[in-house]
XYZ file of C-alpha atoms in Angstrom:
716
model
C 17.137 123.445 109.831
C 19.480 124.309 107.349
C 22.930 123.832 108.919
C 25.187 126.864 109.406
C 28.028 127.343 106.877
C 31.453 128.538 108.409
C 34.714 129.896 106.849
C 38.111 129.406 109.164
C 40.733 131.484 108.859
C 44.466 131.061 110.671
C 46.625 133.510 111.120
C 50.351 131.821 112.111
C 52.523 134.366 113.439
C 56.279 133.932 114.567
C 54.756 133.768 118.359
C 50.911 132.976 118.617
C 48.645 131.350 115.955
C 45.375 132.722 116.099
C 42.257 131.284 114.578
C 38.380 132.706 113.646
C 35.507 131.152 112.555
C 33.072 133.175 110.599
C 29.462 132.713 109.153
C 29.360 132.279 105.867
C 25.932 134.223 105.531
C 26.488 136.896 108.161
C 30.167 137.516 108.181
C 29.773 137.800 112.312
C 32.352 136.066 113.869
C 31.391 133.011 116.001
C 34.595 132.062 117.780
C 38.044 133.038 117.834
C 41.289 130.826 119.401
C 44.673 132.082 119.677
C 47.660 128.914 121.431
C 51.502 129.652 121.123
C 53.058 128.657 117.599
C 54.229 125.125 117.580
C 57.768 125.744 115.761
C 59.566 123.149 118.173
C 56.736 120.378 117.572
C 58.085 117.658 114.956
C 55.126 118.669 112.683
C 55.661 121.964 112.780
C 53.401 125.041 112.615
C 51.070 122.011 111.180
C 50.679 120.516 114.729
C 49.490 124.523 115.957
C 47.019 124.468 112.634
C 45.421 121.453 113.673
C 45.421 121.998 117.257
C 43.515 124.938 116.733
C 41.155 123.642 114.366
C 40.271 121.043 117.014
C 39.912 123.713 119.760
C 37.646 126.189 117.691
C 35.548 123.186 116.823
C 34.851 121.330 119.859
C 34.606 124.531 121.711
C 32.234 126.064 119.632
C 30.248 122.955 118.727
C 30.970 123.255 115.003
C 30.959 119.828 112.728
C 33.551 119.581 110.785
C 31.185 119.004 107.487
C 29.705 122.676 107.926
C 32.843 124.019 107.240
C 32.973 125.522 103.744
C 36.295 127.383 103.345
C 39.308 127.111 105.597
C 42.693 129.032 104.509
C 45.314 129.942 106.592
C 48.236 132.993 106.160
C 52.038 132.202 107.739
C 55.137 133.639 108.012
C 57.182 130.600 107.367
C 58.377 131.635 103.944
C 59.302 135.332 105.296
C 60.815 134.232 108.397
C 62.838 131.679 106.378
C 64.462 134.325 104.057
C 64.920 136.532 106.914
C 66.758 134.133 108.704
C 69.000 132.168 105.776
C 66.714 129.018 106.648
C 66.503 127.782 102.925
C 68.202 125.184 100.437
C 70.687 125.575 98.130
C 69.520 125.772 94.476
C 71.338 124.315 91.735
C 70.835 125.868 88.378
C 70.947 124.746 84.795
C 71.048 127.544 82.110
C 70.614 127.093 78.474
C 71.028 129.472 75.687
C 72.483 130.029 72.407
C 73.534 132.382 69.447
C 74.606 136.030 70.062
C 72.894 136.225 73.142
C 74.763 133.184 74.362
C 77.345 135.106 76.176
C 74.688 137.640 78.041
C 72.602 134.427 78.952
C 75.159 132.624 80.818
C 75.845 135.667 82.809
C 72.080 136.838 83.533
C 71.454 133.112 85.031
C 74.080 133.099 87.235
C 72.876 134.693 90.411
C 75.531 134.022 92.470
C 75.198 133.694 96.040
C 72.047 135.715 97.129
C 72.312 137.852 100.152
C 68.887 137.733 101.630
C 69.680 139.783 105.195
C 73.402 140.768 107.200
C 75.341 137.809 106.968
C 72.308 135.530 105.850
C 72.911 133.985 102.356
C 71.056 131.715 99.378
C 74.253 129.689 98.162
C 73.504 128.758 94.435
C 75.437 126.457 91.879
C 75.679 127.123 88.471
C 75.829 125.325 85.231
C 75.251 126.388 81.913
C 74.986 124.609 78.193
C 75.056 126.678 75.125
C 72.156 124.562 73.244
C 69.180 125.107 71.954
C 68.080 121.649 73.000
C 67.911 119.914 76.354
C 67.912 116.560 74.890
C 70.772 117.066 72.975
C 72.590 117.850 76.013
C 70.774 115.139 77.991
C 73.622 113.176 78.996
C 75.311 116.845 80.280
C 72.701 117.875 82.300
C 71.986 114.480 84.107
C 76.046 115.070 85.008
C 75.116 118.362 86.447
C 72.510 117.006 88.428
C 74.523 114.201 90.209
C 77.091 116.940 90.733
C 74.062 118.625 92.618
C 72.793 115.495 94.469
C 76.506 115.153 95.362
C 76.990 118.633 97.120
C 73.352 117.710 98.767
C 71.758 120.079 97.022
C 68.277 119.448 96.779
C 66.466 121.696 94.230
C 67.023 122.711 90.557
C 66.219 125.446 88.600
C 65.896 125.473 84.907
C 65.927 128.735 83.079
C 66.432 129.211 79.523
C 66.517 132.467 77.726
C 63.437 132.850 76.298
C 61.748 130.168 78.046
C 58.571 132.301 78.425
C 57.785 131.890 74.928
C 58.643 128.028 74.950
C 58.679 126.342 77.966
C 59.742 122.490 76.507
C 63.469 122.843 77.487
C 62.852 124.153 80.908
C 59.921 121.166 81.341
C 62.961 118.691 79.978
C 65.234 119.149 82.845
C 62.665 119.536 85.433
C 61.845 116.164 84.293
C 65.444 115.218 84.486
C 65.749 116.619 87.983
C 62.461 114.489 89.127
C 64.078 111.349 87.919
C 67.140 112.138 90.139
C 64.816 112.722 93.379
C 65.208 116.577 93.345
C 62.675 118.990 93.844
C 62.605 121.617 90.573
C 61.281 124.712 89.453
C 61.296 126.904 86.309
C 61.713 130.574 85.394
C 58.616 130.177 83.292
C 56.869 129.190 86.448
C 57.331 131.934 88.206
C 56.712 134.558 85.498
C 55.857 135.059 82.283
C 57.497 138.328 81.836
C 60.937 138.707 79.510
C 63.945 140.003 81.770
C 66.050 136.758 82.088
C 68.143 138.116 85.012
C 65.202 138.979 87.310
C 63.127 135.844 86.024
C 66.190 133.374 87.538
C 66.656 135.570 90.227
C 62.569 134.910 90.991
C 62.862 131.292 90.528
C 65.847 130.923 92.429
C 64.374 132.303 95.936
C 61.182 130.341 95.125
C 63.236 127.302 94.699
C 65.268 127.684 97.986
C 61.811 127.168 99.559
C 60.519 124.254 98.572
C 62.038 121.536 100.186
C 60.839 122.932 103.567
C 57.211 124.199 102.306
C 56.804 120.743 100.688
C 56.853 118.840 103.974
C 54.549 121.861 105.740
C 51.962 121.943 103.139
C 52.094 118.249 103.061
C 51.565 117.783 107.205
C 49.343 120.623 107.012
C 46.908 119.228 104.483
C 47.367 115.658 106.186
C 46.282 117.443 109.570
C 43.096 119.300 108.397
C 41.454 116.153 106.550
C 42.501 114.158 109.728
C 40.026 116.634 111.436
C 37.060 115.609 108.940
C 36.867 118.857 107.378
C 35.973 118.743 103.597
C 36.659 121.810 101.792
C 40.548 122.099 100.380
C 42.901 123.886 102.737
C 43.968 127.355 100.921
C 47.191 129.271 101.514
C 47.491 132.788 101.821
C 49.117 134.715 99.005
C 51.363 137.759 99.203
C 49.004 139.674 97.097
C 45.790 139.776 99.263
C 44.680 136.388 97.641
C 44.745 132.450 98.374
C 45.748 129.375 96.342
C 45.497 125.892 97.391
C 48.039 123.506 98.497
C 48.938 121.789 94.948
C 49.876 125.302 93.828
C 51.920 126.443 96.955
C 53.884 123.307 96.438
C 55.036 124.633 93.108
C 55.627 128.249 94.001
C 55.987 128.921 97.859
C 57.557 132.315 96.839
C 53.877 133.787 96.572
C 53.328 132.916 100.050
C 55.950 135.623 101.091
C 55.065 138.500 102.861
C 51.162 137.032 102.987
C 51.456 138.062 106.621
C 51.321 141.646 105.369
C 48.418 140.796 103.041
C 45.974 139.221 105.322
C 45.118 142.487 107.190
C 44.678 144.410 103.832
C 42.415 141.311 102.510
C 40.624 141.899 105.855
C 39.773 145.568 105.254
C 38.996 145.060 101.828
C 36.536 142.041 102.166
C 34.844 142.629 105.833
C 34.964 146.337 106.036
C 34.393 146.490 102.414
C 36.745 149.642 102.014
C 36.995 150.749 98.583
C 39.077 153.918 98.772
C 41.593 154.765 101.482
C 44.399 153.997 103.550
C 44.294 150.913 105.619
C 46.857 150.783 108.749
C 47.397 147.827 110.622
C 49.038 148.771 113.841
C 50.449 146.341 116.677
C 52.542 146.931 119.427
C 55.976 147.125 117.112
C 55.259 148.609 113.601
C 52.687 149.607 111.546
C 51.659 148.177 107.811
C 50.520 150.953 105.796
C 48.800 150.288 102.348
C 46.531 151.700 99.599
C 43.241 150.276 98.597
C 41.665 152.491 95.714
C 38.536 151.539 93.726
C 38.029 148.384 95.879
C 41.459 147.224 94.795
C 44.521 146.669 96.659
C 47.635 148.152 95.321
C 50.602 145.583 93.866
C 54.364 145.965 93.324
C 57.378 144.089 92.409
C 58.969 142.745 96.013
C 62.428 142.826 96.454
C 64.590 140.525 98.637
C 67.599 141.793 100.188
C 67.348 144.705 98.045
C 67.476 142.659 94.696
C 64.129 143.480 92.465
C 61.777 139.889 91.646
C 58.697 139.196 89.633
C 57.223 138.625 92.383
C 53.939 140.407 92.737
C 53.334 141.747 96.369
C 50.883 143.916 98.225
C 52.997 147.483 98.362
C 53.017 147.759 102.116
C 55.129 150.525 104.084
C 56.451 149.206 107.338
C 57.051 152.044 109.761
C 58.598 150.962 113.111
C 56.449 152.555 114.915
C 53.244 151.512 116.595
C 50.968 151.472 119.806
C 53.759 149.904 122.056
C 56.586 152.341 121.027
C 58.821 153.858 123.425
C 59.543 157.243 124.346
C 63.272 158.865 123.631
C 64.592 161.370 125.654
C 67.797 163.126 125.335
C 68.602 166.495 127.194
C 65.488 166.582 129.101
C 63.398 166.686 125.795
C 61.358 164.772 123.825
C 63.637 163.723 120.605
C 61.425 160.268 119.037
C 59.019 157.951 119.645
C 60.379 154.234 118.697
C 61.355 152.227 116.789
C 61.942 150.542 119.818
C 59.027 149.181 121.874
C 57.738 148.031 125.582
C 57.843 144.114 124.054
C 61.344 144.568 123.093
C 62.353 145.844 126.369
C 60.624 143.444 128.157
C 58.459 146.087 129.944
C 54.267 145.926 130.474
C 52.884 149.256 128.799
C 51.444 151.792 131.136
C 48.238 152.044 129.121
C 47.512 148.524 130.077
C 48.029 149.235 133.985
C 45.320 149.214 136.530
C 45.727 152.197 138.575
C 46.613 150.024 141.969
C 49.603 148.713 140.289
C 51.767 152.212 139.578
C 52.436 153.206 143.065
C 55.108 156.696 143.328
C 56.156 156.235 139.779
C 59.754 157.387 139.363
C 61.162 157.777 135.696
C 64.247 156.503 134.634
C 65.815 156.325 131.209
C 66.790 152.577 130.179
C 68.621 151.164 126.851
C 65.858 148.589 125.716
C 69.214 146.511 123.885
C 72.495 146.113 125.001
C 73.848 148.121 122.394
C 71.544 150.745 122.811
C 71.748 154.036 124.476
C 70.062 154.494 127.810
C 67.073 157.162 126.557
C 64.254 155.319 126.776
C 61.695 156.202 129.299
C 60.189 154.134 131.587
C 58.800 154.326 134.949
C 59.908 152.632 138.092
C 57.129 152.231 141.277
C 57.626 151.698 144.836
C 56.189 148.240 144.874
C 58.838 146.988 142.211
C 56.858 147.103 139.418
C 58.124 148.983 136.171
C 56.330 149.998 132.977
C 57.169 151.462 129.652
C 55.829 155.093 128.684
C 54.167 154.814 124.949
C 52.548 156.073 122.370
C 49.239 154.401 123.580
C 49.812 156.190 126.765
C 50.224 159.675 124.969
C 46.873 158.762 122.882
C 44.960 158.264 125.810
C 46.062 161.130 127.499
C 44.892 163.543 125.209
C 41.441 161.459 124.482
C 42.236 160.229 120.887
C 41.293 156.599 121.968
C 37.854 155.775 120.836
C 35.815 154.823 123.705
C 35.844 151.260 124.146
C 38.711 150.824 121.693
C 41.133 147.535 122.261
C 43.627 150.504 123.225
C 41.468 152.533 125.587
C 43.378 152.732 128.933
C 42.555 152.860 132.728
C 42.850 156.961 132.654
C 43.888 156.854 136.384
C 46.723 154.950 136.069
C 48.288 156.495 132.746
C 47.726 159.707 134.417
C 49.844 158.807 137.463
C 52.077 157.582 134.963
C 52.556 160.852 132.914
C 52.202 163.071 135.777
C 55.809 161.665 136.876
C 57.346 161.996 133.317
C 55.819 165.651 132.916
C 57.518 166.451 136.345
C 60.769 164.744 134.894
C 60.422 166.761 131.930
C 59.148 170.009 133.541
C 56.165 170.274 131.316
C 52.357 170.018 131.890
C 50.903 166.480 131.149
C 49.015 167.357 127.841
C 52.211 169.308 126.702
C 54.102 165.700 127.184
C 51.677 163.639 125.623
C 50.963 166.508 122.692
C 54.756 166.531 121.776
C 54.928 162.678 121.404
C 51.713 162.291 118.914
C 53.195 165.089 117.087
C 56.520 163.287 116.134
C 54.320 159.834 115.771
C 51.836 161.866 113.640
C 54.690 163.288 111.084
C 56.078 160.260 110.469
C 52.843 158.280 109.511
C 51.523 161.402 107.842
C 54.924 161.707 105.672
C 54.161 158.073 104.393
C 50.385 158.668 103.571
C 50.968 161.857 101.540
C 53.988 160.008 99.363
C 51.232 157.198 98.955
C 48.194 159.708 97.933
C 51.030 161.306 95.558
C 51.981 158.060 94.193
C 48.715 156.586 93.335
C 47.017 159.991 92.343
C 44.207 159.108 95.286
C 41.353 161.253 95.415
C 41.329 163.337 98.584
C 37.601 164.050 98.493
C 37.260 160.138 98.806
C 39.897 158.932 101.233
C 39.125 157.323 104.152
C 41.404 156.258 106.732
C 40.978 152.751 108.626
C 42.728 151.531 111.652
C 43.306 147.551 112.168
C 45.574 145.569 114.649
C 45.427 146.248 118.350
C 46.962 149.517 118.191
C 44.618 151.041 114.902
C 42.945 153.372 117.398
C 45.935 155.086 118.953
C 46.825 156.969 115.971
C 44.162 156.995 113.517
C 41.531 158.941 114.592
C 44.567 161.671 115.449
C 46.025 161.773 112.143
C 42.487 162.107 110.090
C 41.994 164.931 112.189
C 44.856 166.851 111.526
C 44.605 165.908 107.594
C 41.076 166.721 107.503
C 39.806 162.986 105.948
C 37.014 160.634 107.692
C 38.134 157.682 109.271
C 36.976 154.467 111.242
C 38.303 151.794 113.465
C 37.550 148.480 111.883
C 35.237 145.729 113.530
C 37.287 143.402 115.342
C 40.502 145.324 114.845
C 43.107 142.943 116.747
C 41.850 140.376 114.488
C 41.316 141.841 111.114
C 44.500 139.397 109.604
C 42.797 136.586 110.798
C 39.539 137.584 109.470
C 41.341 138.408 106.435
C 42.476 134.915 105.960
C 38.965 133.930 106.542
C 37.169 135.804 103.838
C 40.009 136.403 101.417
C 39.362 135.165 97.624
C 41.296 133.087 95.211
C 43.525 134.880 93.221
C 45.788 134.666 90.363
C 47.755 137.227 88.127
C 49.015 135.919 84.632
C 52.128 138.995 82.956
C 53.692 138.651 79.594
C 55.684 141.030 78.023
C 53.446 142.089 74.591
C 54.359 145.134 72.431
C 50.914 146.941 71.265
C 48.881 143.855 72.261
C 45.946 142.690 69.905
C 42.408 140.904 70.773
C 44.054 137.386 70.287
C 46.932 138.519 73.189
C 44.021 139.791 75.257
C 42.083 136.981 74.623
C 44.944 134.170 75.419
C 45.900 136.046 78.667
C 42.407 135.991 79.978
C 42.025 132.576 79.213
C 44.964 131.843 80.913
C 44.183 134.051 83.870
C 40.731 132.095 83.986
C 42.036 128.572 84.028
C 44.975 129.245 86.755
C 42.064 131.033 89.474
C 39.974 127.794 88.468
C 42.571 125.422 88.897
C 43.949 127.150 92.342
C 40.279 126.653 93.907
C 38.000 129.461 92.491
C 34.385 128.273 91.387
C 34.084 128.860 87.750
C 30.914 130.874 88.011
C 32.289 133.128 90.619
C 35.570 134.390 88.565
C 36.009 137.961 87.512
C 38.584 139.157 85.236
C 40.798 142.517 85.090
C 42.685 143.225 82.284
C 45.593 145.447 82.427
C 48.237 147.349 79.998
C 51.036 148.924 81.447
C 52.463 150.554 77.889
C 55.502 152.216 79.355
C 56.873 148.612 80.436
C 54.915 146.744 77.333
C 53.442 144.598 79.991
C 49.703 142.967 79.404
C 48.399 141.773 82.893
C 45.237 139.647 83.853
C 44.093 139.343 87.368
C 41.437 136.973 88.172
C 39.396 136.582 91.427
C 36.850 134.524 92.556
C 35.715 132.682 95.481
C 36.798 129.346 96.962
C 33.366 128.222 96.938
C 29.864 129.329 95.213
C 27.858 131.233 98.139
C 25.516 129.451 100.097
C 24.068 132.535 101.517
C 20.489 133.745 100.727
C 21.806 137.003 98.688
C 18.561 138.523 99.512
C 18.746 138.107 103.523
C 21.101 141.386 103.433
C 19.806 143.446 100.810
C 18.783 147.268 101.635
C 15.799 149.109 99.902
C 16.509 152.055 97.830
C 15.889 154.660 100.568
C 18.688 153.080 102.264
C 21.034 152.706 99.320
C 20.347 156.491 98.838
C 21.711 157.456 102.281
C 24.700 155.279 101.901
C 25.605 157.579 98.927
C 24.942 160.400 100.235
C 26.815 159.922 103.609
C 29.920 159.088 100.991
C 29.302 162.297 98.712
C 29.004 164.336 102.354
C 26.173 165.805 100.673
C 22.100 165.839 101.980
C 19.988 163.206 100.795
C 18.219 165.335 98.494
C 21.047 166.198 96.413
C 21.246 162.312 95.299
C 19.744 160.650 92.666
C 19.372 156.992 91.255
C 20.403 156.951 87.828
C 20.677 153.002 86.828
C 19.986 149.748 88.025
C 21.452 146.380 87.069
C 21.588 143.029 88.807
C 22.797 144.001 92.237
C 24.171 147.080 91.211
C 22.783 150.701 92.542
C 24.486 153.641 90.656
C 23.948 157.225 92.402
C 24.771 160.852 91.295
C 24.942 163.588 93.607
C 24.783 167.532 92.934
C 27.263 169.587 94.841
C 27.592 173.784 94.723
C 31.038 174.985 96.270
C 30.949 178.483 96.456
C 34.462 180.123 95.919
C 35.272 183.773 97.223
C 31.127 184.406 97.840
C 30.815 184.651 94.297
C 32.253 182.229 91.972
C 30.051 178.638 92.090
C 31.115 174.847 90.676
C 29.244 172.424 90.362
C 30.361 168.665 91.451
C 28.338 165.659 90.134
C 30.177 162.611 92.202
C 29.122 159.074 91.314
C 29.111 156.442 93.446
C 28.288 152.347 92.698
C 26.739 150.512 95.353
C 25.918 146.863 96.291
C 22.330 145.907 97.169
C 24.216 145.173 100.531
C 25.131 148.855 101.217
C 28.914 148.310 100.147
C 30.317 151.714 98.049
C 32.278 149.649 94.889
C 33.214 152.507 93.122
C 33.466 156.291 94.005
C 33.825 158.851 91.389
C 34.182 162.758 91.443
C 32.550 162.770 87.887
C 31.051 159.850 85.859
C 28.175 158.838 83.548
C 26.410 155.873 83.484
C 23.561 154.144 81.154
C 21.570 150.772 81.377
C 21.813 148.713 78.007
C 20.733 145.094 77.276
C 23.595 142.657 75.532
C 22.466 143.880 71.770
C 23.231 147.394 72.975
C 25.979 147.053 74.942
C 28.996 147.498 72.247
C 27.318 150.534 70.449
C 26.697 152.076 73.742
C 30.366 151.821 74.763
C 32.157 153.291 71.665
C 29.292 156.251 71.934
C 29.973 156.892 75.631
C 33.785 156.782 74.940
C 33.510 158.802 71.976
C 31.178 161.441 73.824
C 33.635 161.656 77.085
C 37.003 161.516 75.393
C 38.992 164.783 76.211
C 41.130 165.863 73.095
C 44.161 167.836 73.365
C 47.147 168.752 71.161
C 48.575 165.629 73.194
C 45.974 163.441 71.800
C 43.039 162.014 73.532
C 42.214 160.972 77.191
C 39.631 158.384 77.425
C 37.099 157.692 80.124
C 38.000 154.570 82.806
C 35.253 152.336 81.763
C 33.568 149.970 84.079
C 30.553 147.677 83.193
C 28.126 145.824 85.972
C 25.435 143.062 85.478
C 23.965 139.594 87.525
C 26.233 139.948 90.099
C 29.472 140.829 88.797
C 31.537 143.687 87.729
C 34.032 144.072 84.727
C 37.442 146.807 85.330
C 38.052 148.107 82.089
C 40.027 150.885 83.419
C 43.220 149.538 83.055
C 42.489 149.374 79.232
C 43.672 152.601 77.225
C 42.354 152.298 73.803
C 38.962 151.711 72.806
C 39.571 148.625 70.690
C 41.058 146.968 73.483
C 37.554 147.731 75.480
C 35.746 146.615 72.969
C 37.371 143.484 72.469
C 37.158 142.386 76.256
C 33.604 143.308 76.199
C 33.095 141.085 73.566
C 34.438 138.101 75.475
C 32.304 139.002 78.623
C 29.089 139.060 76.480
C 29.512 135.634 76.033
C 28.501 135.222 79.772
C 25.773 137.559 79.587
C 22.005 136.364 78.917
C 20.068 138.076 76.102
C 17.789 140.097 78.399
C 20.053 140.804 81.088
C 20.551 144.248 82.422
C 24.030 145.421 82.109
C 24.931 149.490 83.336
C 28.138 150.762 81.586
C 29.735 153.389 83.727
C 32.115 156.221 81.953
C 34.091 157.901 84.559
C 37.218 160.830 84.603
């Protein structure tokens, strides 16, 4: 009998540490565990990680050797920055020539305010030279000065250091010889912009001492548990990386807690186009997935821009546990205070026998708040907060069996007292609360739809977290979108850690990149992601060119281990895949046809006729790319597809591009190009010029067999 292979995900939160074990073949959850986060232990959070691993394996008879993947996400870096619990950084900067004065100014970050009253302290020393070797003695003296000031970590930053990092590396070597941690500007970003690059490096450096200790202890604890798989750590862009990379770039773990939920939606729910809501008790994180990819932007720290690529997550201070604000006898707001902050239980999670003769009282959840948040106090001495979750249950918006589903007798008794206090009906009170809450979320959703140019016909709203069912179904009904609640929604972040892919992003400032530039950055991204733990055969690379900012970007993703499952096990036949395509297009199966096949990929086109004013007819031909397991991997309102062999790929690409380019007085607008073969997909939609597309396709052809079918999609 073949041993079952297991993936373990661990989510280290501020209060609790959660873990899940997932079957690597079926993605089914085998076990879950929850313990208090061990902040006060001598080994810190590492103690909790090893404890929960031990409990997970022991209680569920999972042999350590069956674990093929283990990763954890942590809020440690985020919390360290918010609390100012970071190391002071010494900056050794260099520059020469006419740019020297500006370089001196740009590398002097000063003390960086991380949060109100919390600062990252820095000491800056500048050397006007183009050779670290020539200033070796002066630099060593500066390093001794840093040690005397109890500075543990050094930042090496040079003007144009991204073009030649020799001097930065020399400074880092000298720092290591003095027993100091170090980082260089070239390690955190390859982009020009000395000021932002130095700031990013300083923030990265401030986290290194603490994160190094945690990484060392955690890695050691995992090895002691008998697990042979290398420990991976969650990144802020939704991927994972090796412990060795964390030691050099701990900044990449910042905001990784927010990224884990989105990774869960992407990998576990297989969401290809939509908006994901991870709703807890106090706040809701909202993010976009488009064409099966997360949306990325540069993160800010203390209001300052960095070159840290993180998921674009919008956080709203409102969720299932949000309290109801009452002023002058009227409901005026929902949140930001929550039942948790007020130290109250939710009325939605109370039992009917607990709510006895409730009376409404307005309280101040925190010391400096006004007393205008509604709670009920019962004759038996028990007190409960009135919450958004309660309102959603009253109006019937929470799906049956959902985590947030309430005891209706209990919640109705509580809200009858509230309605009487307000002088309105129970339904009116709950409806007003839902209206206010949905208005706040809707504004963010509409902003994201506009910003990322989402196709309204393809959008699906997906709820995760314990309160995913409180708002998502109601909001979807208001906005006319499809919706779903993620399977195992309360554990979606931990699941996201367990299923995350290894990810690396490389960016360079390049004006009009040519074939050599694209080949070089593609090779670097491949090398980095393999170094971070991805299997070379699993790597997929996307190239993007931002012509406005002159940025060439390569994003590489890959699995941390070769898949051991039987890929035919969950394969669906053509009829089932056709039904999935029809459902996603919202048309009858008779209007859908299979137009291309290649490897695990099936491409379907639909025909949908829309009649306006009973006269005018408009034909739509939506396109879907679906993998063998029935996951929709690409949704487009229009597209063309063809299948070729390797020898005909370049000619077919040129033909598809030419036939589907829209020309106007402003020039040509090319189609978006996607290539599918074997188990892989190649997304070329980030390239805007025909030679660039042909160039990347040529590079990819080296990995394709002569007789292999290749599907090419052109979409508008």
